Amino acid sequence: MFFIIHAKKNLIFMYRVARASEYLVITGSGIDDIKIAKKSWVFPGQSYSIFDISPVNYTFEVMAMSAEKLPFILPAVFTIGPRADDQESLHKYARLISSHDKQSNHMNELVKGVIEGETRVLAASMTMEQIFKGTKEFKQEVFDKVQLEMNQFGLWIYNANVKQLVDVAGHEYFSYLGQKTQMEAANQAKIDVSEAKMKGEIGAKLREGQTLQNAAKIDAETKIISTQRQGEGKKEEVKVRTEVKVFENEREAEVAEANAELAIKKAKCAKDAQVAEVEATKAVALREAELQKEVEIMNALTQTEKLKAEFLSKASVEYETKVQEANWELYRKQKAAEAILYEKEKEAEAQKAMAEATFFARQQVADGELYAKQKEAEGLVALAQAQGTYIRTLLGALGGNYGALRDYLMINGGMYQEIAKINAEAVKGLKPKISIWTGASGVGEEGDGHSGAMKEVAGVYKMLPPLFNTVHEQTGMLPPTWMGKIKDPDC
């Protein structure tokens, strides 16, 4: 830094140069907002400050809770500092953060608040199993979400080290999960040792059995040769008998070998089903007992084969006969079952075809009825629309007079003639005497001296005599004496 002093105006001009990890922030006269530079002149009316962009470590222990409401601690160390390769981020940091010390409580609380908030939100959407198994993905997602929030302050996460998740006191989930993993590994190791031991013992017993079988075969061949030398008369008989015995020995050896393989497979299946439920030590003991049992069985079979050597021919013939009979009976039953199954399938196909035909016929009838109903409905709608148009046209021609429209429709439809006809049919053949009278008379009409009320009373009294005459003629009843007498019509 050096100064230049103006001789006439006594003005001081400063030239400032920032260090490698620093930047100058200049504000004041001639600068709209702020100016960020590594070196610059500072003129009168301007002020400047220097901020360091070197990153700082922030260590936290974030308390979070999973989706199952299980709490845990997430130890984390974040290396955070201003983003030096982006001018916009530098402006944000210089404007918002540069006035605070990077190790101050304000910065610690700011960074801690962002990290804790994003971590808790992310952990609340995941189960504890997902967090534990996907620790790498969980850390990366925390890093991405925190960086997104830090961008608005111009900060950059240079490094984020999220340590192993830690249990909260009283909630030892991770310790129990670790113990479970260790026990599973130890049990698997015991199982592998047991399987290796089992294969070794089985191989040894198998070799021993093959040795005994080969020895028996050699003994049989030796007997054949010695028998052939005993005499030419019995040569063919001894040869055939010996060949039969050799063949049966080979068959029995193959059966014994197949039984041994079947026993091995059964033992392996039993072991796989039980190892998951019992401890490895019990599985080893059980397997040893099974292997010992197999050894005893193999020994017993070997002794049995030696004892049966003289009776193999007859037993083989009987065995083949029984097998053929059983195969024939099985074949006959299979063919009978196939015939019954074929008949049942044909019956089912016929019933299915009949059901489909019935359904199609009913569907066609229903479609026809539906079509007829639709056409009938369309006709009714068209008729209603035509009648509506006809009535609207008549009503418009009559000037909107509903009474005139009704009278026209009744006249045009012949309703008055129909009413007269019905009334005439009702009294036809009765020969009634019909009296017609009116209240019109010269008395009480307009022009005389009576008022309107008296005219009405006079009209009522004028109606009574003809009414009484009519009632008397049709029913034979006479009015009361106080109402007067009926005048004789002949007088």
XYZ file of N, CA and C in Angstrom, residues 90-248:
477
model
N -19.357 -14.319 -4.821
C -18.514 -13.407 -4.055
C -19.267 -12.138 -3.659
N -20.087 -11.616 -4.581
C -20.888 -10.431 -4.259
C -21.875 -10.733 -3.141
N -22.528 -11.923 -3.201
C -23.471 -12.292 -2.135
C -22.761 -12.400 -0.792
N -21.594 -13.046 -0.783
C -20.868 -13.220 0.476
C -20.395 -11.866 1.004
N -19.837 -11.009 0.109
C -19.346 -9.706 0.543
C -20.465 -8.835 1.094
N -21.649 -8.931 0.490
C -22.760 -8.097 0.912
C -23.408 -8.609 2.202
N -23.479 -9.958 2.403
C -24.259 -10.516 3.507
C -23.416 -11.018 4.674
N -22.234 -11.571 4.420
C -21.507 -12.315 5.446
C -20.158 -11.706 5.794
N -19.535 -10.982 4.887
C -18.137 -10.600 5.073
C -17.903 -9.757 6.313
N -18.908 -9.069 6.804
C -18.723 -8.221 7.991
C -18.609 -9.025 9.276
N -18.925 -10.324 9.229
C -18.869 -11.171 10.420
C -17.634 -12.047 10.376
N -17.102 -12.312 11.565
C -15.983 -13.232 11.680
C -16.472 -14.651 11.355
N -15.651 -15.377 10.583
C -16.075 -16.723 10.170
C -16.169 -17.697 11.333
N -15.522 -17.437 12.458
C -15.599 -18.295 13.633
C -16.554 -17.739 14.691
N -17.296 -16.688 14.339
C -18.200 -16.067 15.308
C -19.434 -16.946 15.527
N -20.161 -16.639 16.614
C -21.390 -17.377 16.919
C -22.427 -17.192 15.811
N -22.416 -16.013 15.205
C -23.389 -15.756 14.133
C -23.187 -16.738 12.979
N -21.946 -16.916 12.530
C -21.679 -17.841 11.436
C -21.943 -19.287 11.841
N -21.527 -19.634 13.079
C -21.773 -20.995 13.550
C -23.264 -21.314 13.575
N -24.051 -20.393 14.098
C -25.498 -20.615 14.171
C -26.116 -20.668 12.788
N -25.629 -19.848 11.867
C -26.169 -19.853 10.501
C -25.923 -21.195 9.822
N -24.679 -21.640 9.839
C -24.344 -22.908 9.181
C -25.024 -24.074 9.889
N -25.001 -24.073 11.212
C -25.620 -25.156 11.977
C -27.132 -25.225 11.717
N -27.775 -24.061 11.647
C -29.219 -24.049 11.393
C -29.574 -24.656 10.055
N -28.789 -24.305 9.026
C -29.069 -24.864 7.687
C -28.853 -26.371 7.686
N -27.734 -26.834 8.248
C -27.413 -28.262 8.228
C -28.427 -29.056 9.050
N -28.748 -28.582 10.250
C -29.716 -29.299 11.087
C -31.092 -29.343 10.439
N -31.520 -28.236 9.867
C -32.853 -28.205 9.251
C -32.983 -29.183 8.105
N -32.021 -29.170 7.171
C -32.089 -30.067 6.021
C -31.923 -31.521 6.434
N -31.063 -31.794 7.405
C -30.858 -33.171 7.859
C -32.112 -33.725 8.510
N -32.760 -32.936 9.345
C -33.968 -33.411 10.024
C -35.110 -33.655 9.048
N -35.248 -32.762 8.090
C -36.323 -32.950 7.096
C -36.083 -34.220 6.285
N -34.838 -34.444 5.868
C -34.524 -35.631 5.072
C -34.677 -36.901 5.896
N -34.201 -36.887 7.154
C -34.294 -38.081 8.001
C -35.740 -38.426 8.320
N -36.612 -37.426 8.452
C -38.012 -37.684 8.791
C -38.750 -38.402 7.670
N -38.215 -38.350 6.444
C -38.873 -39.014 5.308
C -38.313 -40.409 5.049
N -37.374 -40.895 5.865
C -36.749 -42.197 5.655
C -36.851 -43.023 6.922
N -36.920 -44.352 6.736
C -36.915 -45.252 7.877
C -35.486 -45.442 8.363
N -35.353 -45.962 9.588
C -34.029 -46.179 10.145
C -33.247 -47.215 9.332
N -33.950 -48.207 8.803
C -33.298 -49.230 7.984
C -32.749 -48.620 6.697
N -33.525 -47.711 6.073
C -33.067 -47.043 4.861
C -31.853 -46.154 5.139
N -31.857 -45.457 6.264
C -30.730 -44.593 6.608
C -29.474 -45.414 6.852
N -29.625 -46.549 7.561
C -28.466 -47.367 7.920
C -27.880 -48.063 6.697
N -28.742 -48.658 5.851
C -28.252 -49.383 4.685
C -27.800 -48.452 3.573
N -28.446 -47.295 3.422
C -28.064 -46.347 2.383
C -27.333 -45.150 2.946
N -26.321 -45.391 3.804
C -25.609 -44.289 4.462
C -24.937 -43.386 3.437
N -24.346 -43.972 2.400
C -23.665 -43.171 1.394
C -24.643 -42.259 0.667
N -25.775 -42.811 0.236
C -26.780 -41.995 -0.455
C -27.355 -40.936 0.475
N -27.547 -41.307 1.743
C -28.084 -40.348 2.722
C -27.127 -39.168 2.898
N -25.825 -39.448 3.013
C -24.843 -38.375 3.170
C -24.818 -37.473 1.940
N -24.867 -38.083 0.743
C -24.827 -37.292 -0.486
C -26.052 -36.389 -0.603
N -27.222 -36.905 -0.223
C -28.436 -36.085 -0.307
C -28.396 -34.943 0.705
N -27.853 -35.202 1.905
C -27.676 -34.118 2.883
C -26.741 -33.062 2.314
N -25.630 -33.480 1.713
C -24.670 -32.558 1.113
C -25.349 -31.700 0.040
N -26.124 -32.320 -0.856
C -26.772 -31.575 -1.946
C -27.770 -30.561 -1.425
N -28.581 -30.962 -0.448
C -29.607 -30.041 0.065
C -28.972 -28.886 0.847
N -27.917 -29.150 1.615
C -27.247 -28.074 2.352
C -26.575 -27.112 1.386
N -25.941 -27.645 0.321
C -25.297 -26.773 -0.656
C -26.307 -25.865 -1.341
N -27.505 -26.394 -1.600
C -28.542 -25.578 -2.226
C -28.911 -24.381 -1.357
N -28.945 -24.566 -0.054
C -29.256 -23.462 0.850
C -28.068 -22.517 0.998
N -26.840 -23.038 0.945
C -25.660 -22.200 1.111
C -25.444 -21.286 -0.085
N -25.986 -21.638 -1.249
C -25.793 -20.824 -2.450
C -26.325 -19.411 -2.281
N -27.406 -19.272 -1.501
C -27.986 -17.940 -1.348
C -27.115 -17.012 -0.498
N -26.122 -17.562 0.210
C -25.190 -16.748 0.977
C -23.829 -16.652 0.287
N -23.669 -17.243 -0.902
C -22.398 -17.222 -1.593
C -21.367 -18.155 -0.993
N -21.808 -19.145 -0.214
C -20.899 -20.080 0.432
C -20.816 -21.367 -0.369
N -19.685 -22.034 -0.249
C -19.435 -23.272 -0.979
C -18.917 -24.331 -0.014
N -19.473 -25.543 -0.096
C -19.023 -26.647 0.743
C -17.860 -27.326 0.032
N -16.658 -27.106 0.554
C -15.469 -27.723 -0.041
C -15.365 -29.200 0.333
N -15.818 -29.549 1.510
C -15.747 -30.937 1.937
C -16.795 -31.151 3.023
N -17.400 -32.335 3.008
C -18.384 -32.692 4.035
C -18.088 -34.110 4.482
N -17.792 -34.264 5.746
C -17.475 -35.569 6.310
C -18.538 -35.905 7.348
N -19.483 -36.786 6.957
C -20.529 -37.236 7.879
C -20.055 -38.533 8.499
N -19.864 -38.532 9.801
C -19.322 -39.684 10.495
C -20.393 -40.741 10.720
N -20.001 -41.827 11.401
C -20.924 -42.927 11.669
C -22.086 -42.460 12.534
N -23.291 -42.910 12.199
C -24.470 -42.552 12.981
C -24.337 -43.093 14.396
N -24.793 -42.285 15.375
C -24.644 -42.625 16.788
C -26.018 -42.715 17.420
N -26.206 -43.707 18.325
C -27.468 -43.866 19.038
C -27.626 -42.787 20.106
N -28.891 -42.441 20.364
C -29.223 -41.585 21.494
C -29.391 -42.467 22.717
N -29.015 -41.967 23.881
C -29.135 -42.749 25.115
C -30.575 -43.217 25.303
N -30.737 -44.535 25.501
C -32.069 -45.112 25.657
C -32.639 -45.649 24.368
N -31.980 -45.378 23.205
C -32.429 -45.878 21.904
C -31.211 -46.467 21.195
N -30.801 -47.694 21.592
C -29.578 -48.322 21.072
C -29.891 -49.124 19.815
N -30.388 -48.463 18.780
C -30.766 -49.177 17.556
C -29.531 -49.636 16.788
N -28.570 -48.728 16.571
C -27.409 -49.054 15.751
C -26.515 -50.090 16.438
N -26.378 -50.043 17.763
C -25.565 -51.036 18.457
C -26.185 -52.419 18.331
N -27.515 -52.508 18.485
C -28.178 -53.797 18.318
C -28.046 -54.303 16.880
N -28.138 -53.381 15.915
C -28.015 -53.776 14.515
C -26.609 -54.289 14.222
N -25.574 -53.661 14.828
C -24.220 -54.140 14.661
C -24.006 -55.511 15.278
N -24.600 -55.722 16.477
C -24.499 -57.033 17.105
C -25.161 -58.106 16.248
N -26.295 -57.742 15.642
C -26.990 -58.700 14.781
C -26.114 -59.096 13.592
N -25.446 -58.106 12.980
C -24.580 -58.389 11.833
C -23.410 -59.282 12.240
N -22.803 -59.009 13.410
C -21.693 -59.829 13.879
C -22.129 -61.265 14.137
N -23.290 -61.433 14.772
C -23.781 -62.784 15.048
C -24.080 -63.542 13.762
N -24.652 -62.854 12.780
C -24.935 -63.515 11.504
C -23.645 -63.970 10.826
N -22.580 -63.138 10.877
C -21.307 -63.513 10.273
C -20.690 -64.710 10.997
N -20.764 -64.693 12.357
C -20.199 -65.812 13.121
C -20.958 -67.109 12.837
N -22.284 -67.030 12.795
C -23.084 -68.225 12.504
C -22.788 -68.767 11.116
N -22.603 -67.866 10.125
C -22.299 -68.311 8.768
C -20.954 -69.006 8.709
N -19.983 -68.508 9.492
C -18.668 -69.147 9.530
C -18.766 -70.557 10.113
N -19.553 -70.705 11.208
C -19.734 -72.031 11.792
C -20.401 -72.984 10.795
N -21.356 -72.464 10.067
C -22.051 -73.293 9.069
C -21.080 -73.753 7.991
N -20.213 -72.847 7.510
C -19.243 -73.206 6.475
C -18.286 -74.291 6.970
N -17.825 -74.172 8.247
C -16.936 -75.186 8.810
C -17.633 -76.540 8.882
N -18.936 -76.494 9.310
C -19.696 -77.735 9.423
C -19.882 -78.403 8.068
N -20.146 -77.585 7.024
C -20.324 -78.153 5.692
C -19.030 -78.785 5.185
N -17.893 -78.117 5.427
C -16.616 -78.677 4.989
C -16.326 -80.004 5.700
N -16.605 -80.037 6.999
C -16.392 -81.270 7.755
C -17.305 -82.380 7.258
N -18.563 -82.016 6.961
C -19.530 -82.991 6.463
C -19.060 -83.579 5.129
N -18.603 -82.720 4.204
C -18.159 -83.209 2.902
C -16.953 -84.143 3.055
N -16.022 -83.824 3.986
C -14.869 -84.689 4.186
C -15.260 -86.059 4.703
N -16.170 -86.097 5.697
C -16.580 -87.389 6.258
C -17.349 -88.222 5.240
N -18.237 -87.544 4.482
C -19.007 -88.278 3.474
C -18.076 -88.840 2.406
N -17.081 -88.030 1.971
C -16.147 -88.516 0.965
C -15.355 -89.725 1.449
N -14.949 -89.676 2.725
C -14.194 -90.808 3.270
C -15.052 -92.070 3.312
N -16.291 -91.904 3.796
C -17.173 -93.071 3.859
C -17.498 -93.595 2.463
N -17.645 -92.679 1.494
C -17.935 -93.104 0.133
C -16.766 -93.911 -0.450
N -15.559 -93.446 -0.217
C -14.392 -94.181 -0.707
C -14.293 -95.562 -0.037
N -14.605 -95.605 1.244
C -14.566 -96.883 1.950
C -15.590 -97.849 1.377
N -16.791 -97.345 1.097
C -17.822 -98.197 0.514
C -17.430 -98.696 -0.856
N -16.829 -97.819 -1.683
C -16.396 -98.241 -3.017
C -15.300 -99.306 -2.935
N -14.420 -99.141 -1.935
C -13.357 -100.142 -1.748
C -13.949 -101.502 -1.429
N -14.941 -101.521 -0.518
C -15.581 -102.783 -0.157
C -16.310 -103.391 -1.359
N -16.963 -102.515 -2.137
C -17.678 -103.019 -3.311
C -16.711 -103.625 -4.337
N -15.590 -102.931 -4.567
C -14.607 -103.465 -5.523
C -14.000 -104.778 -5.017
N -13.778 -104.847 -3.678
C -13.236 -106.091 -3.119
C -14.218 -107.238 -3.306
N -15.535 -106.940 -3.078
C -16.543 -107.982 -3.269
C -16.602 -108.425 -4.724
N -16.433 -107.435 -5.638
C -16.465 -107.762 -7.058
C -15.274 -108.651 -7.431
N -14.090 -108.320 -6.908
C -12.895 -109.123 -7.186
C -13.043 -110.534 -6.611
N -13.609 -110.624 -5.376
C -13.851 -111.941 -4.773
C -14.789 -112.773 -5.642
N -15.827 -112.115 -6.182
C -16.773 -112.847 -7.020
C -16.104 -113.353 -8.290
N -15.290 -112.455 -8.915
C -14.585 -112.895 -10.124
C -13.617 -114.048 -9.822
N -12.973 -114.009 -8.656
C -12.059 -115.097 -8.263
C -12.807 -116.411 -8.110
N -14.007 -116.321 -7.516
C -14.827 -117.517 -7.357
C -15.232 -118.085 -8.709
N -15.508 -117.173 -9.678
C -15.886 -117.654 -11.017
C -14.749 -118.465 -11.647
N -13.534 -117.905 -11.543
C -12.377 -118.601 -12.161
C -12.132 -119.966 -11.499
N -12.228 -119.961 -10.147
C -11.997 -121.237 -9.442
C -13.083 -122.254 -9.759
N -14.305 -121.749 -9.935
C -15.421 -122.643 -10.250
C -15.263 -123.223 -11.653
N -14.801 -122.362 -12.602
C -14.583 -122.851 -13.978
C -13.566 -123.992 -14.012
N -12.579 -123.937 -13.144
C -11.531 -124.953 -13.136
C -11.950 -126.254 -12.414
N -13.086 -126.196 -11.742
C -13.505 -127.401 -11.007
C -14.010 -128.506 -11.940
N -14.541 -128.146 -13.071
C -15.026 -129.204 -13.973
C -15.702 -128.622 -15.175
N -15.537 -129.348 -16.315
C -16.157 -128.860 -17.537
C -17.662 -129.100 -17.506
N -18.120 -130.053 -16.751
C -19.557 -130.341 -16.722
C -20.363 -129.207 -16.098
N -19.761 -128.551 -15.075
C -20.483 -127.463 -14.396
C -20.005 -126.083 -14.837
N -19.236 -126.053 -15.914
C -18.641 -124.787 -16.325
C -19.688 -123.730 -16.693
N -20.626 -124.106 -17.568
C -21.625 -123.128 -18.023
C -22.537 -122.677 -16.887
N -22.924 -123.644 -16.040
C -23.820 -123.305 -14.926
C -23.151 -122.332 -13.960
N -21.883 -122.629 -13.636
C -21.159 -121.740 -12.709
C -20.950 -120.366 -13.335
N -20.678 -120.343 -14.655
C -20.456 -119.066 -15.333
C -21.699 -118.174 -15.274
N -22.845 -118.795 -15.608
C -24.083 -118.014 -15.597
C -24.407 -117.507 -14.199
N -24.251 -118.408 -13.203
C -24.568 -118.016 -11.831
C -23.664 -116.879 -11.354
N -22.382 -116.987 -11.736
C -21.450 -115.940 -11.300
C -21.758 -114.605 -11.976
N -22.076 -114.626 -13.293
C -22.404 -113.384 -14.005
C -23.657 -112.722 -13.417
N -24.630 -113.569 -13.049
C -25.847 -113.016 -12.426
C -25.515 -112.341 -11.110
N -24.655 -113.001 -10.327
C -24.294 -112.406 -9.035
C -23.552 -111.093 -9.220
N -22.638 -111.074 -10.218
C -21.902 -109.822 -10.473
C -22.864 -108.704 -10.883
N -23.802 -109.032 -11.768
C -24.770 -108.026 -12.230
C -25.600 -107.479 -11.073
N -26.058 -108.413 -10.216
C -26.871 -107.976 -9.073
C -26.063 -107.145 -8.090
